mmCIF file with all atom_site columns, C-alpha atoms in Angstrom:
data_model
loop_
_atom_site.group_PDB
_atom_site.id
_atom_site.type_symbol
_atom_site.label_atom_id
_atom_site.label_alt_id
_atom_site.label_comp_id
_atom_site.label_asym_id
_atom_site.label_entity_id
_atom_site.label_seq_id
_atom_site.pdbx_PDB_ins_code
_atom_site.Cartn_x
_atom_site.Cartn_y
_atom_site.Cartn_z
_atom_site.occupancy
_atom_site.B_iso_or_equiv
_atom_site.pdbx_formal_charge
_atom_site.auth_seq_id
_atom_site.auth_comp_id
_atom_site.auth_asym_id
_atom_site.auth_atom_id
_atom_site.pdbx_PDB_model_num
ATOM 1   C CA . UNK A 1 1   ? -7.236  -16.598 2.650   1.00 66.00 ? 99  UNK A CA 1
ATOM 2   C CA . UNK A 1 2   ? -6.078  -16.587 6.281   1.00 77.00 ? 100 UNK A CA 1
ATOM 3   C CA . UNK A 1 3   ? -2.803  -15.475 7.840   1.00 75.00 ? 101 UNK A CA 1
ATOM 4   C CA . UNK A 1 4   ? -2.022  -19.178 8.324   1.00 76.00 ? 102 UNK A CA 1
ATOM 5   C CA . UNK A 1 5   ? -2.369  -19.767 4.576   1.00 81.00 ? 103 UNK A CA 1
ATOM 6   C CA . UNK A 1 6   ? -0.365  -16.625 3.759   1.00 78.00 ? 104 UNK A CA 1
ATOM 7   C CA . UNK A 1 7   ? 2.504   -17.505 6.116   1.00 81.00 ? 105 UNK A CA 1
ATOM 8   C CA . UNK A 1 8   ? 5.614   -18.800 4.424   1.00 81.00 ? 106 UNK A CA 1
ATOM 9   C CA . UNK A 1 9   ? 4.549   -18.258 0.842   1.00 82.00 ? 107 UNK A CA 1
ATOM 10  C CA . UNK A 1 10  ? 3.370   -14.638 0.945   1.00 88.00 ? 108 UNK A CA 1
ATOM 11  C CA . UNK A 1 11  ? 4.290   -13.234 4.377   1.00 94.00 ? 109 UNK A CA 1
ATOM 12  C CA . UNK A 1 12  ? 6.508   -13.909 7.358   1.00 91.00 ? 110 UNK A CA 1
ATOM 13  C CA . UNK A 1 13  ? 5.646   -13.195 10.973  1.00 95.00 ? 111 UNK A CA 1
ATOM 14  C CA . UNK A 1 14  ? 7.614   -10.309 12.426  1.00 95.00 ? 112 UNK A CA 1
ATOM 15  C CA . UNK A 1 15  ? 6.649   -7.970  15.251  1.00 96.00 ? 113 UNK A CA 1
ATOM 16  C CA . UNK A 1 16  ? 6.277   -4.329  14.187  1.00 97.00 ? 114 UNK A CA 1
ATOM 17  C CA . UNK A 1 17  ? 7.709   -1.291  15.913  1.00 96.00 ? 115 UNK A CA 1
ATOM 18  C CA . UNK A 1 18  ? 6.270   2.183   16.143  1.00 97.00 ? 116 UNK A CA 1
ATOM 19  C CA . UNK A 1 19  ? 9.579   3.617   14.885  1.00 97.00 ? 117 UNK A CA 1
ATOM 20  C CA . UNK A 1 20  ? 9.387   1.463   11.741  1.00 97.00 ? 118 UNK A CA 1
ATOM 21  C CA . UNK A 1 21  ? 5.795   2.503   11.081  1.00 98.00 ? 119 UNK A CA 1
ATOM 22  C CA . UNK A 1 22  ? 6.634   6.163   11.666  1.00 98.00 ? 120 UNK A CA 1
ATOM 23  C CA . UNK A 1 23  ? 9.440   5.857   9.094   1.00 98.00 ? 121 UNK A CA 1
ATOM 24  C CA . UNK A 1 24  ? 6.972   4.332   6.642   1.00 98.00 ? 122 UNK A CA 1
ATOM 25  C CA . UNK A 1 25  ? 4.558   7.185   7.343   1.00 98.00 ? 123 UNK A CA 1
ATOM 26  C CA . UNK A 1 26  ? 7.285   9.637   6.332   1.00 98.00 ? 124 UNK A CA 1
ATOM 27  C CA . UNK A 1 27  ? 7.538   7.835   2.983   1.00 98.00 ? 125 UNK A CA 1
ATOM 28  C CA . UNK A 1 28  ? 3.772   8.185   2.508   1.00 98.00 ? 126 UNK A CA 1
ATOM 29  C CA . UNK A 1 29  ? 3.992   11.912  3.241   1.00 98.00 ? 127 UNK A CA 1
ATOM 30  C CA . UNK A 1 30  ? 6.835   12.366  0.764   1.00 98.00 ? 128 UNK A CA 1
ATOM 31  C CA . UNK A 1 31  ? 5.126   10.342  -1.951  1.00 98.00 ? 129 UNK A CA 1
ATOM 32  C CA . UNK A 1 32  ? 1.868   12.265  -1.595  1.00 98.00 ? 130 UNK A CA 1
ATOM 33  C CA . UNK A 1 33  ? 3.705   15.587  -1.727  1.00 97.00 ? 131 UNK A CA 1
ATOM 34  C CA . UNK A 1 34  ? 5.569   14.430  -4.821  1.00 97.00 ? 132 UNK A CA 1
ATOM 35  C CA . UNK A 1 35  ? 2.340   13.214  -6.464  1.00 97.00 ? 133 UNK A CA 1
ATOM 36  C CA . UNK A 1 36  ? 0.960   16.756  -6.530  1.00 96.00 ? 134 UNK A CA 1
ATOM 37  C CA . UNK A 1 37  ? 4.169   18.549  -7.547  1.00 96.00 ? 135 UNK A CA 1
ATOM 38  C CA . UNK A 1 38  ? 3.543   20.874  -10.510 1.00 96.00 ? 136 UNK A CA 1
ATOM 39  C CA . UNK A 1 39  ? 4.662   19.831  -13.959 1.00 96.00 ? 137 UNK A CA 1
ATOM 40  C CA . UNK A 1 40  ? 4.710   16.056  -13.474 1.00 96.00 ? 138 UNK A CA 1
ATOM 41  C CA . UNK A 1 41  ? 3.464   13.695  -16.136 1.00 96.00 ? 139 UNK A CA 1
ATOM 42  C CA . UNK A 1 42  ? 0.437   11.535  -15.424 1.00 96.00 ? 140 UNK A CA 1
ATOM 43  C CA . UNK A 1 43  ? 2.805   8.545   -15.260 1.00 96.00 ? 141 UNK A CA 1
ATOM 44  C CA . UNK A 1 44  ? 4.941   10.192  -12.571 1.00 96.00 ? 142 UNK A CA 1
ATOM 45  C CA . UNK A 1 45  ? 1.927   11.301  -10.522 1.00 97.00 ? 143 UNK A CA 1
ATOM 46  C CA . UNK A 1 46  ? 0.496   7.785   -10.753 1.00 97.00 ? 144 UNK A CA 1
ATOM 47  C CA . UNK A 1 47  ? 3.793   6.199   -9.691  1.00 96.00 ? 145 UNK A CA 1
ATOM 48  C CA . UNK A 1 48  ? 4.066   8.500   -6.663  1.00 97.00 ? 146 UNK A CA 1
ATOM 49  C CA . UNK A 1 49  ? 0.434   7.906   -5.644  1.00 98.00 ? 147 UNK A CA 1
ATOM 50  C CA . UNK A 1 50  ? 0.949   4.166   -6.117  1.00 97.00 ? 148 UNK A CA 1
ATOM 51  C CA . UNK A 1 51  ? 4.003   4.278   -3.868  1.00 97.00 ? 149 UNK A CA 1
ATOM 52  C CA . UNK A 1 52  ? 1.903   5.928   -1.154  1.00 98.00 ? 150 UNK A CA 1
ATOM 53  C CA . UNK A 1 53  ? -0.813  3.270   -1.582  1.00 98.00 ? 151 UNK A CA 1
ATOM 54  C CA . UNK A 1 54  ? 1.682   0.432   -1.301  1.00 97.00 ? 152 UNK A CA 1
ATOM 55  C CA . UNK A 1 55  ? 3.391   1.960   1.720   1.00 97.00 ? 153 UNK A CA 1
ATOM 56  C CA . UNK A 1 56  ? 0.088   2.629   3.509   1.00 98.00 ? 154 UNK A CA 1
ATOM 57  C CA . UNK A 1 57  ? -0.890  -0.979  2.823   1.00 97.00 ? 155 UNK A CA 1
ATOM 58  C CA . UNK A 1 58  ? 2.434   -2.101  4.232   1.00 97.00 ? 156 UNK A CA 1
ATOM 59  C CA . UNK A 1 59  ? 1.802   -0.063  7.400   1.00 98.00 ? 157 UNK A CA 1
ATOM 60  C CA . UNK A 1 60  ? -1.482  -1.900  7.940   1.00 97.00 ? 158 UNK A CA 1
ATOM 61  C CA . UNK A 1 61  ? 0.094   -5.311  7.279   1.00 97.00 ? 159 UNK A CA 1
ATOM 62  C CA . UNK A 1 62  ? 3.129   -4.608  9.461   1.00 97.00 ? 160 UNK A CA 1
ATOM 63  C CA . UNK A 1 63  ? 0.895   -3.440  12.304  1.00 97.00 ? 161 UNK A CA 1
ATOM 64  C CA . UNK A 1 64  ? -0.699  -6.894  12.224  1.00 96.00 ? 162 UNK A CA 1
ATOM 65  C CA . UNK A 1 65  ? 2.750   -8.423  12.765  1.00 97.00 ? 163 UNK A CA 1
ATOM 66  C CA . UNK A 1 66  ? 3.488   -9.643  9.245   1.00 95.00 ? 164 UNK A CA 1
ATOM 67  C CA . UNK A 1 67  ? 5.981   -8.687  6.562   1.00 94.00 ? 165 UNK A CA 1
ATOM 68  C CA . UNK A 1 68  ? 5.276   -9.405  2.891   1.00 94.00 ? 166 UNK A CA 1
ATOM 69  C CA . UNK A 1 69  ? 7.922   -11.600 1.322   1.00 89.00 ? 167 UNK A CA 1
ATOM 70  C CA . UNK A 1 70  ? 10.206  -9.706  -1.018  1.00 85.00 ? 168 UNK A CA 1
ATOM 71  C CA . UNK A 1 71  ? 9.609   -11.995 -3.991  1.00 76.00 ? 169 UNK A CA 1
ATOM 72  C CA . UNK A 1 72  ? 6.328   -10.653 -5.338  1.00 76.00 ? 170 UNK A CA 1
ATOM 73  C CA . UNK A 1 73  ? 6.408   -8.042  -2.594  1.00 87.00 ? 171 UNK A CA 1
ATOM 74  C CA . UNK A 1 74  ? 3.881   -5.563  -3.953  1.00 92.00 ? 172 UNK A CA 1
ATOM 75  C CA . UNK A 1 75  ? 1.408   -8.313  -4.862  1.00 90.00 ? 173 UNK A CA 1
ATOM 76  C CA . UNK A 1 76  ? 1.949   -9.912  -1.454  1.00 92.00 ? 174 UNK A CA 1
ATOM 77  C CA . UNK A 1 77  ? 1.363   -6.576  0.281   1.00 95.00 ? 175 UNK A CA 1
ATOM 78  C CA . UNK A 1 78  ? -2.041  -6.088  -1.338  1.00 95.00 ? 176 UNK A CA 1
ATOM 79  C CA . UNK A 1 79  ? -2.999  -9.716  -0.734  1.00 93.00 ? 177 UNK A CA 1
ATOM 80  C CA . UNK A 1 80  ? -2.107  -9.312  2.951   1.00 94.00 ? 178 UNK A CA 1
ATOM 81  C CA . UNK A 1 81  ? -3.953  -5.972  3.189   1.00 96.00 ? 179 UNK A CA 1
ATOM 82  C CA . UNK A 1 82  ? -7.168  -7.807  2.450   1.00 93.00 ? 180 UNK A CA 1
ATOM 83  C CA . UNK A 1 83  ? -6.378  -10.307 5.207   1.00 92.00 ? 181 UNK A CA 1
ATOM 84  C CA . UNK A 1 84  ? -5.637  -7.548  7.704   1.00 94.00 ? 182 UNK A CA 1
ATOM 85  C CA . UNK A 1 85  ? -9.221  -6.379  7.324   1.00 94.00 ? 183 UNK A CA 1
ATOM 86  C CA . UNK A 1 86  ? -11.745 -7.621  4.771   1.00 94.00 ? 184 UNK A CA 1
ATOM 87  C CA . UNK A 1 87  ? -13.173 -4.097  4.524   1.00 95.00 ? 185 UNK A CA 1
ATOM 88  C CA . UNK A 1 88  ? -9.996  -3.239  2.626   1.00 96.00 ? 186 UNK A CA 1
ATOM 89  C CA . UNK A 1 89  ? -10.728 -5.984  0.065   1.00 95.00 ? 187 UNK A CA 1
ATOM 90  C CA . UNK A 1 90  ? -12.088 -3.790  -2.731  1.00 96.00 ? 188 UNK A CA 1
ATOM 91  C CA . UNK A 1 91  ? -9.260  -1.324  -2.241  1.00 96.00 ? 189 UNK A CA 1
ATOM 92  C CA . UNK A 1 92  ? -6.719  -4.147  -2.255  1.00 96.00 ? 190 UNK A CA 1
ATOM 93  C CA . UNK A 1 93  ? -8.046  -5.337  -5.612  1.00 96.00 ? 191 UNK A CA 1
ATOM 94  C CA . UNK A 1 94  ? -7.971  -1.793  -7.003  1.00 97.00 ? 192 UNK A CA 1
ATOM 95  C CA . UNK A 1 95  ? -4.400  -1.200  -5.796  1.00 97.00 ? 193 UNK A CA 1
ATOM 96  C CA . UNK A 1 96  ? -3.289  -4.518  -7.296  1.00 94.00 ? 194 UNK A CA 1
ATOM 97  C CA . UNK A 1 97  ? -4.711  -3.409  -10.654 1.00 94.00 ? 195 UNK A CA 1
ATOM 98  C CA . UNK A 1 98  ? -2.770  -0.170  -10.228 1.00 96.00 ? 196 UNK A CA 1
ATOM 99  C CA . UNK A 1 99  ? 0.331   -2.276  -9.552  1.00 94.00 ? 197 UNK A CA 1
ATOM 100 C CA . UNK A 1 100 ? 0.040   -3.797  -13.001 1.00 92.00 ? 198 UNK A CA 1
ATOM 101 C CA . UNK A 1 101 ? -0.554  -0.402  -14.630 1.00 93.00 ? 199 UNK A CA 1
ATOM 102 C CA . UNK A 1 102 ? 2.404   1.044   -12.709 1.00 93.00 ? 200 UNK A CA 1
ATOM 103 C CA . UNK A 1 103 ? 4.611   -1.824  -13.907 1.00 88.00 ? 201 UNK A CA 1
ATOM 104 C CA . UNK A 1 104 ? 3.688   -0.980  -17.486 1.00 88.00 ? 202 UNK A CA 1
ATOM 105 C CA . UNK A 1 105 ? 4.636   2.679   -17.226 1.00 89.00 ? 203 UNK A CA 1
ATOM 106 C CA . UNK A 1 106 ? 7.768   1.931   -15.161 1.00 85.00 ? 204 UNK A CA 1
ATOM 107 C CA . UNK A 1 107 ? 9.179   -0.916  -17.226 1.00 87.00 ? 205 UNK A CA 1
ATOM 108 C CA . UNK A 1 108 ? 7.498   -1.127  -20.624 1.00 86.00 ? 206 UNK A CA 1
ATOM 109 C CA . UNK A 1 109 ? 6.536   2.259   -22.078 1.00 89.00 ? 207 UNK A CA 1
ATOM 110 C CA . UNK A 1 110 ? 5.820   5.879   -21.182 1.00 91.00 ? 208 UNK A CA 1
ATOM 111 C CA . UNK A 1 111 ? 2.392   7.438   -21.444 1.00 91.00 ? 209 UNK A CA 1
ATOM 112 C CA . UNK A 1 112 ? 0.314   4.443   -20.436 1.00 90.00 ? 210 UNK A CA 1
ATOM 113 C CA . UNK A 1 113 ? -1.441  6.345   -17.651 1.00 95.00 ? 211 UNK A CA 1
ATOM 114 C CA . UNK A 1 114 ? -4.031  9.064   -18.176 1.00 95.00 ? 212 UNK A CA 1
ATOM 115 C CA . UNK A 1 115 ? -4.590  12.129  -16.019 1.00 96.00 ? 213 UNK A CA 1
ATOM 116 C CA . UNK A 1 116 ? -7.865  10.505  -14.944 1.00 97.00 ? 214 UNK A CA 1
ATOM 117 C CA . UNK A 1 117 ? -5.995  7.357   -13.847 1.00 97.00 ? 215 UNK A CA 1
ATOM 118 C CA . UNK A 1 118 ? -3.542  9.405   -11.790 1.00 97.00 ? 216 UNK A CA 1
ATOM 119 C CA . UNK A 1 119 ? -6.261  11.603  -10.272 1.00 97.00 ? 217 UNK A CA 1
ATOM 120 C CA . UNK A 1 120 ? -8.427  8.609   -9.378  1.00 98.00 ? 218 UNK A CA 1
ATOM 121 C CA . UNK A 1 121 ? -5.566  6.794   -7.690  1.00 98.00 ? 219 UNK A CA 1
ATOM 122 C CA . UNK A 1 122 ? -4.525  9.880   -5.760  1.00 98.00 ? 220 UNK A CA 1
ATOM 123 C CA . UNK A 1 123 ? -8.095  10.407  -4.561  1.00 98.00 ? 221 UNK A CA 1
ATOM 124 C CA . UNK A 1 124 ? -8.330  6.763   -3.427  1.00 98.00 ? 222 UNK A CA 1
ATOM 125 C CA . UNK A 1 125 ? -4.989  6.970   -1.618  1.00 98.00 ? 223 UNK A CA 1
ATOM 126 C CA . UNK A 1 126 ? -5.906  10.168  0.211   1.00 98.00 ? 224 UNK A CA 1
ATOM 127 C CA . UNK A 1 127 ? -9.097  8.515   1.486   1.00 98.00 ? 225 UNK A CA 1
ATOM 128 C CA . UNK A 1 128 ? -7.207  5.318   2.340   1.00 98.00 ? 226 UNK A CA 1
ATOM 129 C CA . UNK A 1 129 ? -4.737  7.367   4.386   1.00 98.00 ? 227 UNK A CA 1
ATOM 130 C CA . UNK A 1 130 ? -7.624  8.670   6.510   1.00 98.00 ? 228 UNK A CA 1
ATOM 131 C CA . UNK A 1 131 ? -9.188  5.205   6.769   1.00 97.00 ? 229 UNK A CA 1
ATOM 132 C CA . UNK A 1 132 ? -5.897  3.457   7.576   1.00 97.00 ? 230 UNK A CA 1
ATOM 133 C CA . UNK A 1 133 ? -5.065  5.955   10.320  1.00 97.00 ? 231 UNK A CA 1
ATOM 134 C CA . UNK A 1 134 ? -8.533  5.498   11.853  1.00 97.00 ? 232 UNK A CA 1
ATOM 135 C CA . UNK A 1 135 ? -8.166  1.709   11.580  1.00 97.00 ? 233 UNK A CA 1
ATOM 136 C CA . UNK A 1 136 ? -4.787  1.862   13.326  1.00 97.00 ? 234 UNK A CA 1
ATOM 137 C CA . UNK A 1 137 ? -6.231  3.895   16.219  1.00 97.00 ? 235 UNK A CA 1
ATOM 138 C CA . UNK A 1 138 ? -8.890  1.220   16.758  1.00 97.00 ? 236 UNK A CA 1
ATOM 139 C CA . UNK A 1 139 ? -6.867  -1.947  16.136  1.00 97.00 ? 237 UNK A CA 1
ATOM 140 C CA . UNK A 1 140 ? -3.331  -0.961  17.130  1.00 97.00 ? 238 UNK A CA 1
ATOM 141 C CA . UNK A 1 141 ? -3.449  2.276   19.153  1.00 97.00 ? 239 UNK A CA 1
ATOM 142 C CA . UNK A 1 142 ? 0.070   1.690   20.486  1.00 96.00 ? 240 UNK A CA 1
ATOM 143 C CA . UNK A 1 143 ? 1.382   1.844   16.892  1.00 97.00 ? 241 UNK A CA 1
ATOM 144 C CA . UNK A 1 144 ? -0.817  4.734   15.691  1.00 94.00 ? 242 UNK A CA 1
#
């Protein structure tokens, strides 16, 4: 899908600001710190790691000058991440699967996430943080 096809239904065009992206980065930092806090359930660790993944994805999308529409926002964010750079496609698909798992443990029942699920997501997010920061320095150095 192209940005043209995403516009209107999934995203809106809106210029980003460095201040906005820096604020989003602070959310990523907090979520990652929370994800490794001692004594948390696998569900809670997964939810915190997921929040970091979604926010990092949003940083990439916003840097491209788009904002995911609020209706279906998380889905739209991961769809737009893939458009921002096709190399993020596999990760986008993985994070969208995590979105569905996160919805289950947030809204339907507790205990639906294993320690392995939480650890795997956290590992993916930590690598994505490195990759997203490197991508920003190349594609949008003024926003990095």
